[in-house]
PDB file of C-alpha atoms in Angstrom:
ATOM      1  CA  UNK A   3       0.000   0.000   0.000  1.00 92.00           C
ATOM      2  CA  UNK A   4       1.055   3.571  -0.580  1.00 94.00           C
ATOM      3  CA  UNK A   5       1.905   5.535   2.550  1.00 95.00           C
ATOM      4  CA  UNK A   6       3.945   8.642   3.265  1.00 96.00           C
ATOM      5  CA  UNK A   7       7.109   8.353   5.365  1.00 95.00           C
ATOM      6  CA  UNK A   8       8.612  11.652   6.495  1.00 95.00           C
ATOM      7  CA  UNK A   9       6.879  13.453   3.660  1.00 94.00           C
ATOM      8  CA  UNK A  10       7.784  10.995   0.890  1.00 94.00           C
ATOM      9  CA  UNK A  11       5.373   8.520  -0.634  1.00 95.00           C
ATOM     10  CA  UNK A  12       6.502   4.903  -0.646  1.00 93.00           C
ATOM     11  CA  UNK A  13       5.022   1.527  -1.497  1.00 94.00           C
ATOM     12  CA  UNK A  14       5.132  -0.534   1.705  1.00 92.00           C
ATOM     13  CA  UNK A  15       4.720  -4.305   2.006  1.00 93.00           C
ATOM     14  CA  UNK A  16       4.148  -4.445   5.764  1.00 92.00           C
ATOM     15  CA  UNK A  17       0.751  -3.783   7.284  1.00 94.00           C
ATOM     16  CA  UNK A  18       1.789  -2.574  10.734  1.00 96.00           C
ATOM     17  CA  UNK A  19       3.985   0.330  11.804  1.00 95.00           C
ATOM     18  CA  UNK A  20       6.446  -2.118  13.389  1.00 95.00           C
ATOM     19  CA  UNK A  21       6.696  -4.157  10.175  1.00 95.00           C
ATOM     20  CA  UNK A  22       7.280  -1.054   8.084  1.00 94.00           C
ATOM     21  CA  UNK A  23       9.982   0.249  10.426  1.00 93.00           C
ATOM     22  CA  UNK A  24      11.739  -3.108  10.088  1.00 93.00           C
ATOM     23  CA  UNK A  25      11.241  -3.112   6.311  1.00 92.00           C
ATOM     24  CA  UNK A  26      12.782   0.361   5.964  1.00 91.00           C
ATOM     25  CA  UNK A  27      15.862  -0.504   8.003  1.00 90.00           C
ATOM     26  CA  UNK A  28      15.110   1.298  11.266  1.00 90.00           C
ATOM     27  CA  UNK A  29      15.498  -1.952  13.203  1.00 82.00           C
ATOM     28  CA  UNK A  30      16.633  -1.057  16.697  1.00 82.00           C
ATOM     29  CA  UNK A  31      17.333   2.603  15.855  1.00 86.00           C
ATOM     30  CA  UNK A  32      16.473   5.198  18.490  1.00 91.00           C
ATOM     31  CA  UNK A  33      13.377   6.698  16.869  1.00 94.00           C
ATOM     32  CA  UNK A  34       9.944   7.926  17.841  1.00 97.00           C
ATOM     33  CA  UNK A  35       6.893   7.808  15.614  1.00 97.00           C
ATOM     34  CA  UNK A  36       3.646   9.528  14.785  1.00 97.00           C
ATOM     35  CA  UNK A  37       0.853   8.539  12.407  1.00 97.00           C
ATOM     36  CA  UNK A  38      -1.296  11.268  10.896  1.00 97.00           C
ATOM     37  CA  UNK A  39       0.195  13.745  13.405  1.00 96.00           C
ATOM     38  CA  UNK A  40      -0.754  11.580  16.394  1.00 97.00           C
ATOM     39  CA  UNK A  41       2.062  10.178  18.542  1.00 98.00           C
ATOM     40  CA  UNK A  42       2.367   6.392  18.460  1.00 97.00           C
ATOM     41  CA  UNK A  43       4.443   5.123  21.400  1.00 97.00           C
ATOM     42  CA  UNK A  44       6.963   2.355  20.830  1.00 96.00           C
ATOM     43  CA  UNK A  45       4.689  -0.042  22.720  1.00 95.00           C
ATOM     44  CA  UNK A  46       1.847   0.558  20.234  1.00 96.00           C
ATOM     45  CA  UNK A  47       3.672   0.013  16.953  1.00 95.00           C
ATOM     46  CA  UNK A  48       1.637  -3.114  16.265  1.00 95.00           C
ATOM     47  CA  UNK A  49      -1.035  -0.740  14.956  1.00 95.00           C
ATOM     48  CA  UNK A  50      -2.277  -1.560  11.447  1.00 95.00           C
ATOM     49  CA  UNK A  51      -1.765   1.208   8.900  1.00 95.00           C
ATOM     50  CA  UNK A  52      -4.097   2.289   6.120  1.00 95.00           C
ATOM     51  CA  UNK A  53      -3.256   3.490   2.595  1.00 95.00           C
ATOM     52  CA  UNK A  54      -2.452   7.204   2.598  1.00 96.00           C
ATOM     53  CA  UNK A  55      -1.340   7.280   6.224  1.00 97.00           C
ATOM     54  CA  UNK A  56       1.299   9.886   6.980  1.00 97.00           C
ATOM     55  CA  UNK A  57       4.062   8.543   9.177  1.00 96.00           C
ATOM     56  CA  UNK A  58       6.708  10.594  10.917  1.00 96.00           C
ATOM     57  CA  UNK A  59       9.884   8.894  12.137  1.00 96.00           C
ATOM     58  CA  UNK A  60      12.167  11.124  14.186  1.00 96.00           C
ATOM     59  CA  UNK A  61      15.421  10.773  16.094  1.00 95.00           C
ATOM     60  CA  UNK A  62      17.495  12.915  18.480  1.00 96.00           C
ATOM     61  CA  UNK A  63      19.152  15.927  16.841  1.00 96.00           C
ATOM     62  CA  UNK A  64      21.033  19.071  17.712  1.00 96.00           C
ATOM     63  CA  UNK A  65      18.791  21.853  18.984  1.00 96.00           C
ATOM     64  CA  UNK A  66      18.815  25.277  20.543  1.00 95.00           C
TER      65      UNK A  66
ATOM     66  CA  UNK B   2      18.082  27.241  41.927  1.00 90.00           C
ATOM     67  CA  UNK B   3      15.348  24.653  41.495  1.00 94.00           C
ATOM     68  CA  UNK B   4      13.140  24.077  38.477  1.00 96.00           C
ATOM     69  CA  UNK B   5      10.332  21.534  38.823  1.00 96.00           C
ATOM     70  CA  UNK B   6      11.980  20.308  42.003  1.00 94.00           C
ATOM     71  CA  UNK B   7      15.315  19.650  40.304  1.00 94.00           C
ATOM     72  CA  UNK B   8      18.384  21.455  41.590  1.00 93.00           C
ATOM     73  CA  UNK B   9      20.189  23.341  38.813  1.00 91.00           C
ATOM     74  CA  UNK B  10      23.885  23.866  39.520  1.00 91.00           C
ATOM     75  CA  UNK B  11      24.864  26.028  36.526  1.00 95.00           C
ATOM     76  CA  UNK B  12      22.897  29.094  35.517  1.00 97.00           C
ATOM     77  CA  UNK B  13      24.128  28.777  31.942  1.00 98.00           C
ATOM     78  CA  UNK B  14      22.166  26.488  29.644  1.00 98.00           C
ATOM     79  CA  UNK B  15      23.577  25.717  26.224  1.00 98.00           C
ATOM     80  CA  UNK B  16      22.174  24.581  22.903  1.00 97.00           C
ATOM     81  CA  UNK B  17      23.749  21.820  20.844  1.00 97.00           C
ATOM     82  CA  UNK B  18      23.150  23.123  17.303  1.00 97.00           C
ATOM     83  CA  UNK B  19      25.374  24.731  14.661  1.00 97.00           C
ATOM     84  CA  UNK B  20      28.815  23.794  16.034  1.00 97.00           C
ATOM     85  CA  UNK B  21      31.554  23.206  13.462  1.00 96.00           C
ATOM     86  CA  UNK B  22      32.060  19.647  14.734  1.00 96.00           C
ATOM     87  CA  UNK B  23      31.024  17.277  17.540  1.00 95.00           C
ATOM     88  CA  UNK B  24      34.467  17.741  19.103  1.00 96.00           C
ATOM     89  CA  UNK B  25      34.036  21.517  19.245  1.00 97.00           C
ATOM     90  CA  UNK B  26      30.568  21.049  20.739  1.00 97.00           C
ATOM     91  CA  UNK B  27      31.978  18.813  23.474  1.00 97.00           C
ATOM     92  CA  UNK B  28      34.811  21.255  24.186  1.00 97.00           C
ATOM     93  CA  UNK B  29      32.376  24.183  24.396  1.00 98.00           C
ATOM     94  CA  UNK B  30      30.224  22.294  26.878  1.00 97.00           C
ATOM     95  CA  UNK B  31      33.195  21.428  29.041  1.00 97.00           C
ATOM     96  CA  UNK B  32      34.326  25.030  29.244  1.00 97.00           C
ATOM     97  CA  UNK B  33      30.814  26.398  29.712  1.00 97.00           C
ATOM     98  CA  UNK B  34      30.142  24.278  32.784  1.00 96.00           C
ATOM     99  CA  UNK B  35      26.542  24.058  31.525  1.00 97.00           C
ATOM    100  CA  UNK B  36      24.488  21.352  33.167  1.00 94.00           C
ATOM    101  CA  UNK B  37      21.554  21.497  30.770  1.00 97.00           C
ATOM    102  CA  UNK B  38      21.679  21.019  26.993  1.00 97.00           C
ATOM    103  CA  UNK B  39      18.840  21.723  24.617  1.00 98.00           C
ATOM    104  CA  UNK B  40      18.203  19.134  21.924  1.00 98.00           C
ATOM    105  CA  UNK B  41      15.569  18.524  19.264  1.00 97.00           C
ATOM    106  CA  UNK B  42      13.938  15.772  17.265  1.00 96.00           C
ATOM    107  CA  UNK B  43      14.130  15.606  13.492  1.00 95.00           C
ATOM    108  CA  UNK B  44      13.202  13.213  10.707  1.00 94.00           C
ATOM    109  CA  UNK B  45      15.494  10.223  10.356  1.00 91.00           C
ATOM    110  CA  UNK B  46      15.755   7.967   7.317  1.00 85.00           C
ATOM    111  CA  UNK B  47      16.149   4.209   7.652  1.00 79.00           C
ATOM    112  CA  UNK B  48      19.710   3.051   8.258  1.00 76.00           C
ATOM    113  CA  UNK B  49      20.909   6.641   8.806  1.00 77.00           C
ATOM    114  CA  UNK B  50      21.560   6.336  12.559  1.00 81.00           C
ATOM    115  CA  UNK B  51      22.512  10.033  12.849  1.00 86.00           C
ATOM    116  CA  UNK B  52      20.254  10.213  15.874  1.00 89.00           C
ATOM    117  CA  UNK B  53      22.077   7.421  17.638  1.00 88.00           C
ATOM    118  CA  UNK B  54      25.469   9.047  17.018  1.00 89.00           C
ATOM    119  CA  UNK B  55      24.242  12.394  18.318  1.00 93.00           C
ATOM    120  CA  UNK B  56      22.616  10.790  21.339  1.00 93.00           C
ATOM    121  CA  UNK B  57      25.874   8.998  22.195  1.00 93.00           C
ATOM    122  CA  UNK B  58      27.684  12.362  22.055  1.00 94.00           C
ATOM    123  CA  UNK B  59      25.150  14.035  24.345  1.00 94.00           C
ATOM    124  CA  UNK B  60      25.349  11.223  26.878  1.00 94.00           C
ATOM    125  CA  UNK B  61      29.114  11.632  27.012  1.00 94.00           C
ATOM    126  CA  UNK B  62      28.616  15.294  27.979  1.00 94.00           C
ATOM    127  CA  UNK B  63      27.008  14.133  31.219  1.00 93.00           C
ATOM    128  CA  UNK B  64      24.384  16.883  31.138  1.00 96.00           C
ATOM    129  CA  UNK B  65      20.651  16.880  31.548  1.00 96.00           C
ATOM    130  CA  UNK B  66      18.746  17.337  28.283  1.00 97.00           C
ATOM    131  CA  UNK B  67      15.941  19.775  27.605  1.00 98.00           C
ATOM    132  CA  UNK B  68      14.256  18.750  24.329  1.00 98.00           C
ATOM    133  CA  UNK B  69      12.560  21.480  22.323  1.00 97.00           C
ATOM    134  CA  UNK B  70       9.661  21.737  19.910  1.00 97.00           C
ATOM    135  CA  UNK B  71      11.575  24.116  17.633  1.00 95.00           C
ATOM    136  CA  UNK B  72       9.939  25.057  14.324  1.00 93.00           C
ATOM    137  CA  UNK B  73       6.477  23.926  15.402  1.00 95.00           C
ATOM    138  CA  UNK B  74       3.872  26.387  14.177  1.00 95.00           C
ATOM    139  CA  UNK B  75       0.727  24.715  15.513  1.00 97.00           C
ATOM    140  CA  UNK B  76      -0.452  23.336  18.824  1.00 98.00           C
ATOM    141  CA  UNK B  77      -0.899  19.897  17.283  1.00 97.00           C
ATOM    142  CA  UNK B  78       2.652  19.790  15.903  1.00 97.00           C
ATOM    143  CA  UNK B  79       4.101  21.010  19.188  1.00 98.00           C
ATOM    144  CA  UNK B  80       2.178  18.516  21.312  1.00 98.00           C
ATOM    145  CA  UNK B  81       3.034  15.554  19.078  1.00 98.00           C
ATOM    146  CA  UNK B  82       6.682  16.632  18.896  1.00 98.00           C
ATOM    147  CA  UNK B  83       6.778  16.901  22.695  1.00 98.00           C
ATOM    148  CA  UNK B  84       5.321  13.426  23.041  1.00 98.00           C
ATOM    149  CA  UNK B  85       7.906  11.988  20.643  1.00 98.00           C
ATOM    150  CA  UNK B  86      10.692  13.835  22.454  1.00 98.00           C
ATOM    151  CA  UNK B  87       9.588  12.504  25.830  1.00 98.00           C
ATOM    152  CA  UNK B  88       9.866   8.957  24.556  1.00 97.00           C
ATOM    153  CA  UNK B  89      13.211   9.522  22.816  1.00 96.00           C
ATOM    154  CA  UNK B  90      14.924  11.380  25.641  1.00 96.00           C
ATOM    155  CA  UNK B  91      13.083   9.804  28.559  1.00 96.00           C
ATOM    156  CA  UNK B  92      12.404  13.119  30.296  1.00 97.00           C
ATOM    157  CA  UNK B  93       9.212  15.010  31.191  1.00 98.00           C
ATOM    158  CA  UNK B  94      11.003  18.303  30.432  1.00 98.00           C
ATOM    159  CA  UNK B  95      10.047  20.121  27.252  1.00 98.00           C
ATOM    160  CA  UNK B  96      11.108  23.522  25.970  1.00 98.00           C
ATOM    161  CA  UNK B  97       7.842  24.480  24.363  1.00 98.00           C
ATOM    162  CA  UNK B  98       8.100  26.570  21.225  1.00 98.00           C
ATOM    163  CA  UNK B  99       4.994  27.414  19.247  1.00 98.00           C
ATOM    164  CA  UNK B 100       6.128  29.840  16.592  1.00 97.00           C
ATOM    165  CA  UNK B 101       3.670  32.441  15.379  1.00 96.00           C
ATOM    166  CA  UNK B 102       5.676  34.586  12.987  1.00 95.00           C
ATOM    167  CA  UNK B 103       8.167  33.418  10.374  1.00 92.00           C
ATOM    168  CA  UNK B 104      10.512  36.420  10.277  1.00 93.00           C
ATOM    169  CA  UNK B 105      10.829  37.068  14.000  1.00 94.00           C
ATOM    170  CA  UNK B 106      10.169  33.504  15.208  1.00 94.00           C
ATOM    171  CA  UNK B 107       8.021  35.209  17.804  1.00 95.00           C
ATOM    172  CA  UNK B 108       6.008  32.812  19.958  1.00 97.00           C
ATOM    173  CA  UNK B 109       2.316  32.435  19.117  1.00 97.00           C
ATOM    174  CA  UNK B 110       0.940  33.422  22.533  1.00 97.00           C
ATOM    175  CA  UNK B 111      -2.453  31.789  21.988  1.00 98.00           C
ATOM    176  CA  UNK B 112      -1.045  28.491  20.739  1.00 98.00           C
ATOM    177  CA  UNK B 113       1.633  28.523  23.423  1.00 98.00           C
ATOM    178  CA  UNK B 114      -0.881  28.684  26.272  1.00 98.00           C
ATOM    179  CA  UNK B 115      -3.097  26.026  24.696  1.00 98.00           C
ATOM    180  CA  UNK B 116      -0.184  23.649  24.080  1.00 98.00           C
ATOM    181  CA  UNK B 117       1.201  24.278  27.579  1.00 98.00           C
ATOM    182  CA  UNK B 118      -2.151  23.397  29.138  1.00 98.00           C
ATOM    183  CA  UNK B 119      -2.390  20.148  27.159  1.00 98.00           C
ATOM    184  CA  UNK B 120       1.179  19.112  27.951  1.00 98.00           C
ATOM    185  CA  UNK B 121       0.951  19.934  31.668  1.00 98.00           C
ATOM    186  CA  UNK B 122      -2.217  17.808  31.717  1.00 98.00           C
ATOM    187  CA  UNK B 123      -0.183  14.942  30.270  1.00 98.00           C
ATOM    188  CA  UNK B 124       2.462  15.202  32.971  1.00 98.00           C
ATOM    189  CA  UNK B 125       5.040  17.261  31.107  1.00 98.00           C
ATOM    190  CA  UNK B 126       7.191  19.823  32.885  1.00 98.00           C
ATOM    191  CA  UNK B 127       6.920  22.682  30.438  1.00 98.00           C
ATOM    192  CA  UNK B 128       9.582  25.351  29.841  1.00 98.00           C
ATOM    193  CA  UNK B 129       7.675  27.811  27.644  1.00 98.00           C
ATOM    194  CA  UNK B 130       9.656  29.938  25.200  1.00 98.00           C
ATOM    195  CA  UNK B 131       7.759  33.189  25.570  1.00 98.00           C
ATOM    196  CA  UNK B 132       7.996  36.943  25.189  1.00 97.00           C
ATOM    197  CA  UNK B 133       8.291  39.506  28.015  1.00 97.00           C
ATOM    198  CA  UNK B 134       4.482  39.946  27.982  1.00 98.00           C
ATOM    199  CA  UNK B 135       3.220  39.858  31.593  1.00 98.00           C
ATOM    200  CA  UNK B 136      -0.321  38.836  30.652  1.00 98.00           C
ATOM    201  CA  UNK B 137       0.992  35.902  28.649  1.00 98.00           C
ATOM    202  CA  UNK B 138       3.268  34.991  31.551  1.00 98.00           C
ATOM    203  CA  UNK B 139       0.285  34.968  33.885  1.00 98.00           C
ATOM    204  CA  UNK B 140      -1.650  32.669  31.541  1.00 98.00           C
ATOM    205  CA  UNK B 141       1.301  30.297  31.243  1.00 98.00           C
ATOM    206  CA  UNK B 142       1.587  30.084  35.017  1.00 98.00           C
ATOM    207  CA  UNK B 143      -2.159  29.470  35.243  1.00 98.00           C
ATOM    208  CA  UNK B 144      -1.720  26.671  32.709  1.00 98.00           C
ATOM    209  CA  UNK B 145       0.698  24.993  35.113  1.00 98.00           C
ATOM    210  CA  UNK B 146       4.126  26.143  33.927  1.00 98.00           C
ATOM    211  CA  UNK B 147       6.581  26.528  36.829  1.00 98.00           C
ATOM    212  CA  UNK B 148       9.297  28.302  34.849  1.00 98.00           C
ATOM    213  CA  UNK B 149       9.259  30.975  32.134  1.00 98.00           C
ATOM    214  CA  UNK B 150      11.741  31.473  29.322  1.00 98.00           C
ATOM    215  CA  UNK B 151      11.336  35.016  27.979  1.00 98.00           C
ATOM    216  CA  UNK B 152      13.296  35.980  24.904  1.00 97.00           C
ATOM    217  CA  UNK B 153      16.018  38.602  25.028  1.00 97.00           C
ATOM    218  CA  UNK B 154      15.699  39.177  21.290  1.00 97.00           C
ATOM    219  CA  UNK B 155      14.557  37.031  18.356  1.00 96.00           C
ATOM    220  CA  UNK B 156      16.323  33.662  18.049  1.00 95.00           C
ATOM    221  CA  UNK B 157      19.733  33.813  16.413  1.00 94.00           C
ATOM    222  CA  UNK B 158      19.971  37.609  16.242  1.00 96.00           C
ATOM    223  CA  UNK B 159      22.546  38.243  18.969  1.00 96.00           C
ATOM    224  CA  UNK B 160      20.930  41.603  19.696  1.00 97.00           C
ATOM    225  CA  UNK B 161      20.867  41.130  23.457  1.00 97.00           C
ATOM    226  CA  UNK B 162      18.095  42.470  25.673  1.00 98.00           C
ATOM    227  CA  UNK B 163      15.984  44.540  23.284  1.00 97.00           C
ATOM    228  CA  UNK B 164      13.190  45.378  25.732  1.00 97.00           C
ATOM    229  CA  UNK B 165      14.806  46.029  29.075  1.00 97.00           C
ATOM    230  CA  UNK B 166      11.729  47.727  30.481  1.00 97.00           C
ATOM    231  CA  UNK B 167       9.545  44.748  29.545  1.00 97.00           C
ATOM    232  CA  UNK B 168      11.969  42.222  30.990  1.00 98.00           C
ATOM    233  CA  UNK B 169      12.384  44.216  34.201  1.00 98.00           C
ATOM    234  CA  UNK B 170       8.606  44.442  34.570  1.00 98.00           C
ATOM    235  CA  UNK B 171       8.213  40.710  33.986  1.00 98.00           C
ATOM    236  CA  UNK B 172      10.896  39.935  36.570  1.00 98.00           C
ATOM    237  CA  UNK B 173       9.301  42.258  39.113  1.00 98.00           C
ATOM    238  CA  UNK B 174       5.766  40.946  38.576  1.00 98.00           C
ATOM    239  CA  UNK B 175       6.671  37.326  39.277  1.00 98.00           C
ATOM    240  CA  UNK B 176       9.599  37.460  41.693  1.00 97.00           C
ATOM    241  CA  UNK B 177       9.310  33.841  42.802  1.00 97.00           C
ATOM    242  CA  UNK B 178       9.028  32.204  39.376  1.00 98.00           C
ATOM    243  CA  UNK B 179      12.273  30.827  37.942  1.00 98.00           C
ATOM    244  CA  UNK B 180      13.015  32.692  34.710  1.00 98.00           C
ATOM    245  CA  UNK B 181      15.542  31.885  32.038  1.00 98.00           C
ATOM    246  CA  UNK B 182      16.350  34.480  29.388  1.00 98.00           C
ATOM    247  CA  UNK B 183      16.298  32.380  26.264  1.00 96.00           C
ATOM    248  CA  UNK B 184      17.314  33.478  22.790  1.00 94.00           C
ATOM    249  CA  UNK B 185      18.820  36.572  21.256  1.00 96.00           C
ATOM    250  CA  UNK B 186      21.966  36.864  23.352  1.00 97.00           C
ATOM    251  CA  UNK B 187      25.135  37.529  21.394  1.00 97.00           C
ATOM    252  CA  UNK B 188      27.720  38.601  23.955  1.00 98.00           C
ATOM    253  CA  UNK B 189      28.674  37.683  27.520  1.00 98.00           C
ATOM    254  CA  UNK B 190      27.993  41.269  28.659  1.00 98.00           C
ATOM    255  CA  UNK B 191      24.349  40.800  27.634  1.00 98.00           C
ATOM    256  CA  UNK B 192      24.133  37.605  29.675  1.00 98.00           C
ATOM    257  CA  UNK B 193      25.693  39.397  32.646  1.00 98.00           C
ATOM    258  CA  UNK B 194      23.079  42.117  32.316  1.00 98.00           C
ATOM    259  CA  UNK B 195      20.231  39.597  32.350  1.00 98.00           C
ATOM    260  CA  UNK B 196      21.678  38.029  35.480  1.00 98.00           C
ATOM    261  CA  UNK B 197      22.190  41.422  37.146  1.00 98.00           C
ATOM    262  CA  UNK B 198      18.497  42.098  36.520  1.00 97.00           C
ATOM    263  CA  UNK B 199      17.635  39.058  38.589  1.00 98.00           C
ATOM    264  CA  UNK B 200      16.935  36.465  35.940  1.00 98.00           C
ATOM    265  CA  UNK B 201      17.803  33.031  37.237  1.00 98.00           C
ATOM    266  CA  UNK B 202      19.638  31.689  34.210  1.00 98.00           C
ATOM    267  CA  UNK B 203      20.283  32.220  30.519  1.00 98.00           C
ATOM    268  CA  UNK B 204      19.976  29.831  27.602  1.00 98.00           C
ATOM    269  CA  UNK B 205      21.929  30.413  24.417  1.00 96.00           C
ATOM    270  CA  UNK B 206      23.255  28.588  21.418  1.00 97.00           C
ATOM    271  CA  UNK B 207      24.199  30.622  18.360  1.00 97.00           C
ATOM    272  CA  UNK B 208      26.413  33.087  20.266  1.00 97.00           C
ATOM    273  CA  UNK B 209      28.692  30.228  21.278  1.00 98.00           C
ATOM    274  CA  UNK B 210      28.354  27.911  18.285  1.00 98.00           C
ATOM    275  CA  UNK B 211      28.970  30.643  15.711  1.00 97.00           C
ATOM    276  CA  UNK B 212      31.853  32.338  17.525  1.00 97.00           C
ATOM    277  CA  UNK B 213      35.277  31.967  15.955  1.00 97.00           C
ATOM    278  CA  UNK B 214      36.351  30.011  19.022  1.00 98.00           C
ATOM    279  CA  UNK B 215      33.191  28.461  20.484  1.00 98.00           C
ATOM    280  CA  UNK B 216      34.914  26.943  23.530  1.00 98.00           C
ATOM    281  CA  UNK B 217      36.470  30.263  24.547  1.00 98.00           C
ATOM    282  CA  UNK B 218      33.140  32.034  24.062  1.00 98.00           C
ATOM    283  CA  UNK B 219      31.436  29.368  26.163  1.00 98.00           C
ATOM    284  CA  UNK B 220      33.827  30.088  29.003  1.00 98.00           C
ATOM    285  CA  UNK B 221      33.308  33.824  28.507  1.00 98.00           C
ATOM    286  CA  UNK B 222      29.564  33.355  28.923  1.00 98.00           C
ATOM    287  CA  UNK B 223      30.075  31.136  31.963  1.00 98.00           C
ATOM    288  CA  UNK B 224      32.148  33.822  33.698  1.00 98.00           C
ATOM    289  CA  UNK B 225      29.684  36.553  32.721  1.00 98.00           C
ATOM    290  CA  UNK B 226      26.740  34.590  34.089  1.00 98.00           C
ATOM    291  CA  UNK B 227      28.601  34.014  37.327  1.00 98.00           C
ATOM    292  CA  UNK B 228      29.618  37.680  37.556  1.00 98.00           C
ATOM    293  CA  UNK B 229      26.089  38.865  36.850  1.00 98.00           C
ATOM    294  CA  UNK B 230      24.600  36.560  39.444  1.00 98.00           C
ATOM    295  CA  UNK B 231      27.136  37.640  42.070  1.00 98.00           C
ATOM    296  CA  UNK B 232      26.308  41.263  41.337  1.00 98.00           C
ATOM    297  CA  UNK B 233      22.582  40.618  41.693  1.00 98.00           C
ATOM    298  CA  UNK B 234      23.070  38.837  45.011  1.00 97.00           C
ATOM    299  CA  UNK B 235      25.363  41.631  46.196  1.00 98.00           C
ATOM    300  CA  UNK B 236      22.499  44.157  45.971  1.00 96.00           C
ATOM    301  CA  UNK B 237      23.871  46.812  43.584  1.00 95.00           C
ATOM    302  CA  UNK B 238      24.059  50.492  44.498  1.00 94.00           C
ATOM    303  CA  UNK B 239      21.398  52.895  43.300  1.00 94.00           C
ATOM    304  CA  UNK B 240      22.519  54.961  40.311  1.00 93.00           C
ATOM    305  CA  UNK B 241      22.336  58.772  40.677  1.00 94.00           C
ATOM    306  CA  UNK B 242      22.628  61.696  38.307  1.00 95.00           C
ATOM    307  CA  UNK B 243      25.077  63.963  40.145  1.00 94.00           C
ATOM    308  CA  UNK B 244      28.621  63.067  41.108  1.00 94.00           C
ATOM    309  CA  UNK B 245      29.358  62.024  44.672  1.00 91.00           C
ATOM    310  CA  UNK B 246      33.030  61.862  45.657  1.00 90.00           C
ATOM    311  CA  UNK B 247      34.166  58.423  46.695  1.00 92.00           C
ATOM    312  CA  UNK B 248      37.348  59.658  48.355  1.00 91.00           C
ATOM    313  CA  UNK B 249      36.632  61.380  51.709  1.00 88.00           C
ATOM    314  CA  UNK B 250      36.575  65.166  51.427  1.00 84.00           C
ATOM    315  CA  UNK B 251      37.390  65.724  55.093  1.00 87.00           C
ATOM    316  CA  UNK B 252      41.133  65.958  55.685  1.00 88.00           C
ATOM    317  CA  UNK B 253      41.913  67.048  52.146  1.00 86.00           C
ATOM    318  CA  UNK B 254      45.067  69.149  51.875  1.00 90.00           C
ATOM    319  CA  UNK B 255      44.904  72.805  50.837  1.00 86.00           C
ATOM    320  CA  UNK B 256      41.400  73.035  52.296  1.00 71.00           C
ATOM    321  CA  UNK B 257      40.834  76.707  53.297  1.00 72.00           C
TER     322      UNK B 257
END
């Protein structure tokens, strides 16, 4: 299904957020996620995604 | 000084952005003596691991982190970013930025209060990036904020304290609320001035990171903050318009 990851549309095989993170190579990376602008905690990544969902995957960065 | 029940040893807080290299960042932190570092969250692509590398660097600094919601222009973005930051950095602290104006990066006062209320309700300890507006400050305190972070000048400008009257009024109106002058400082003398005015701490980034020698500038700010705080605690003299001789007049030679 087509979903958007960090603003870019991709064709994903997995159905859940966890499966897609694995598929895209995030593995054990230190990231946090949101779907359609709603935070999805690491413990809830079994959630099933729908076509068109907008997923944000963020990590620690420099900040002021 | 205590913020949200946590003792804060250093009154200088430092950002982690824009340094020429991770080594320079680490050196600047060492010489600043800062105990709190601001950090952010940003998009990461699969396999990139930039976040992990940065996080390892921050942990080596041995400082407490204060994640921000920089660049968020809506309440929704800010709240979701705060929630993601809490999970990533494992801290209830959040430097809440809700930006309302692109050119000045001025806080959106309405969105700021709304986001603060939501986040406090979710157990966050909110450090609101705000202006010197006393009404806004009152609303933020009502929303449950226990610290205020008024700007000195717009972010990244280095202009110093552009509204001294406003800042002095804010400080005087809420004498018991911890306040950190955040943003706009360019020189140690400006930080010293904020501390002399009774602000509890300063937070800066660009002034150190963009200096020719960031580590030296970090130490300069550290000394200025210490000097300013000492001066505040020492209860400065009242200024006056006319001269008053400091050397005793009595006993002067040639006195007719």
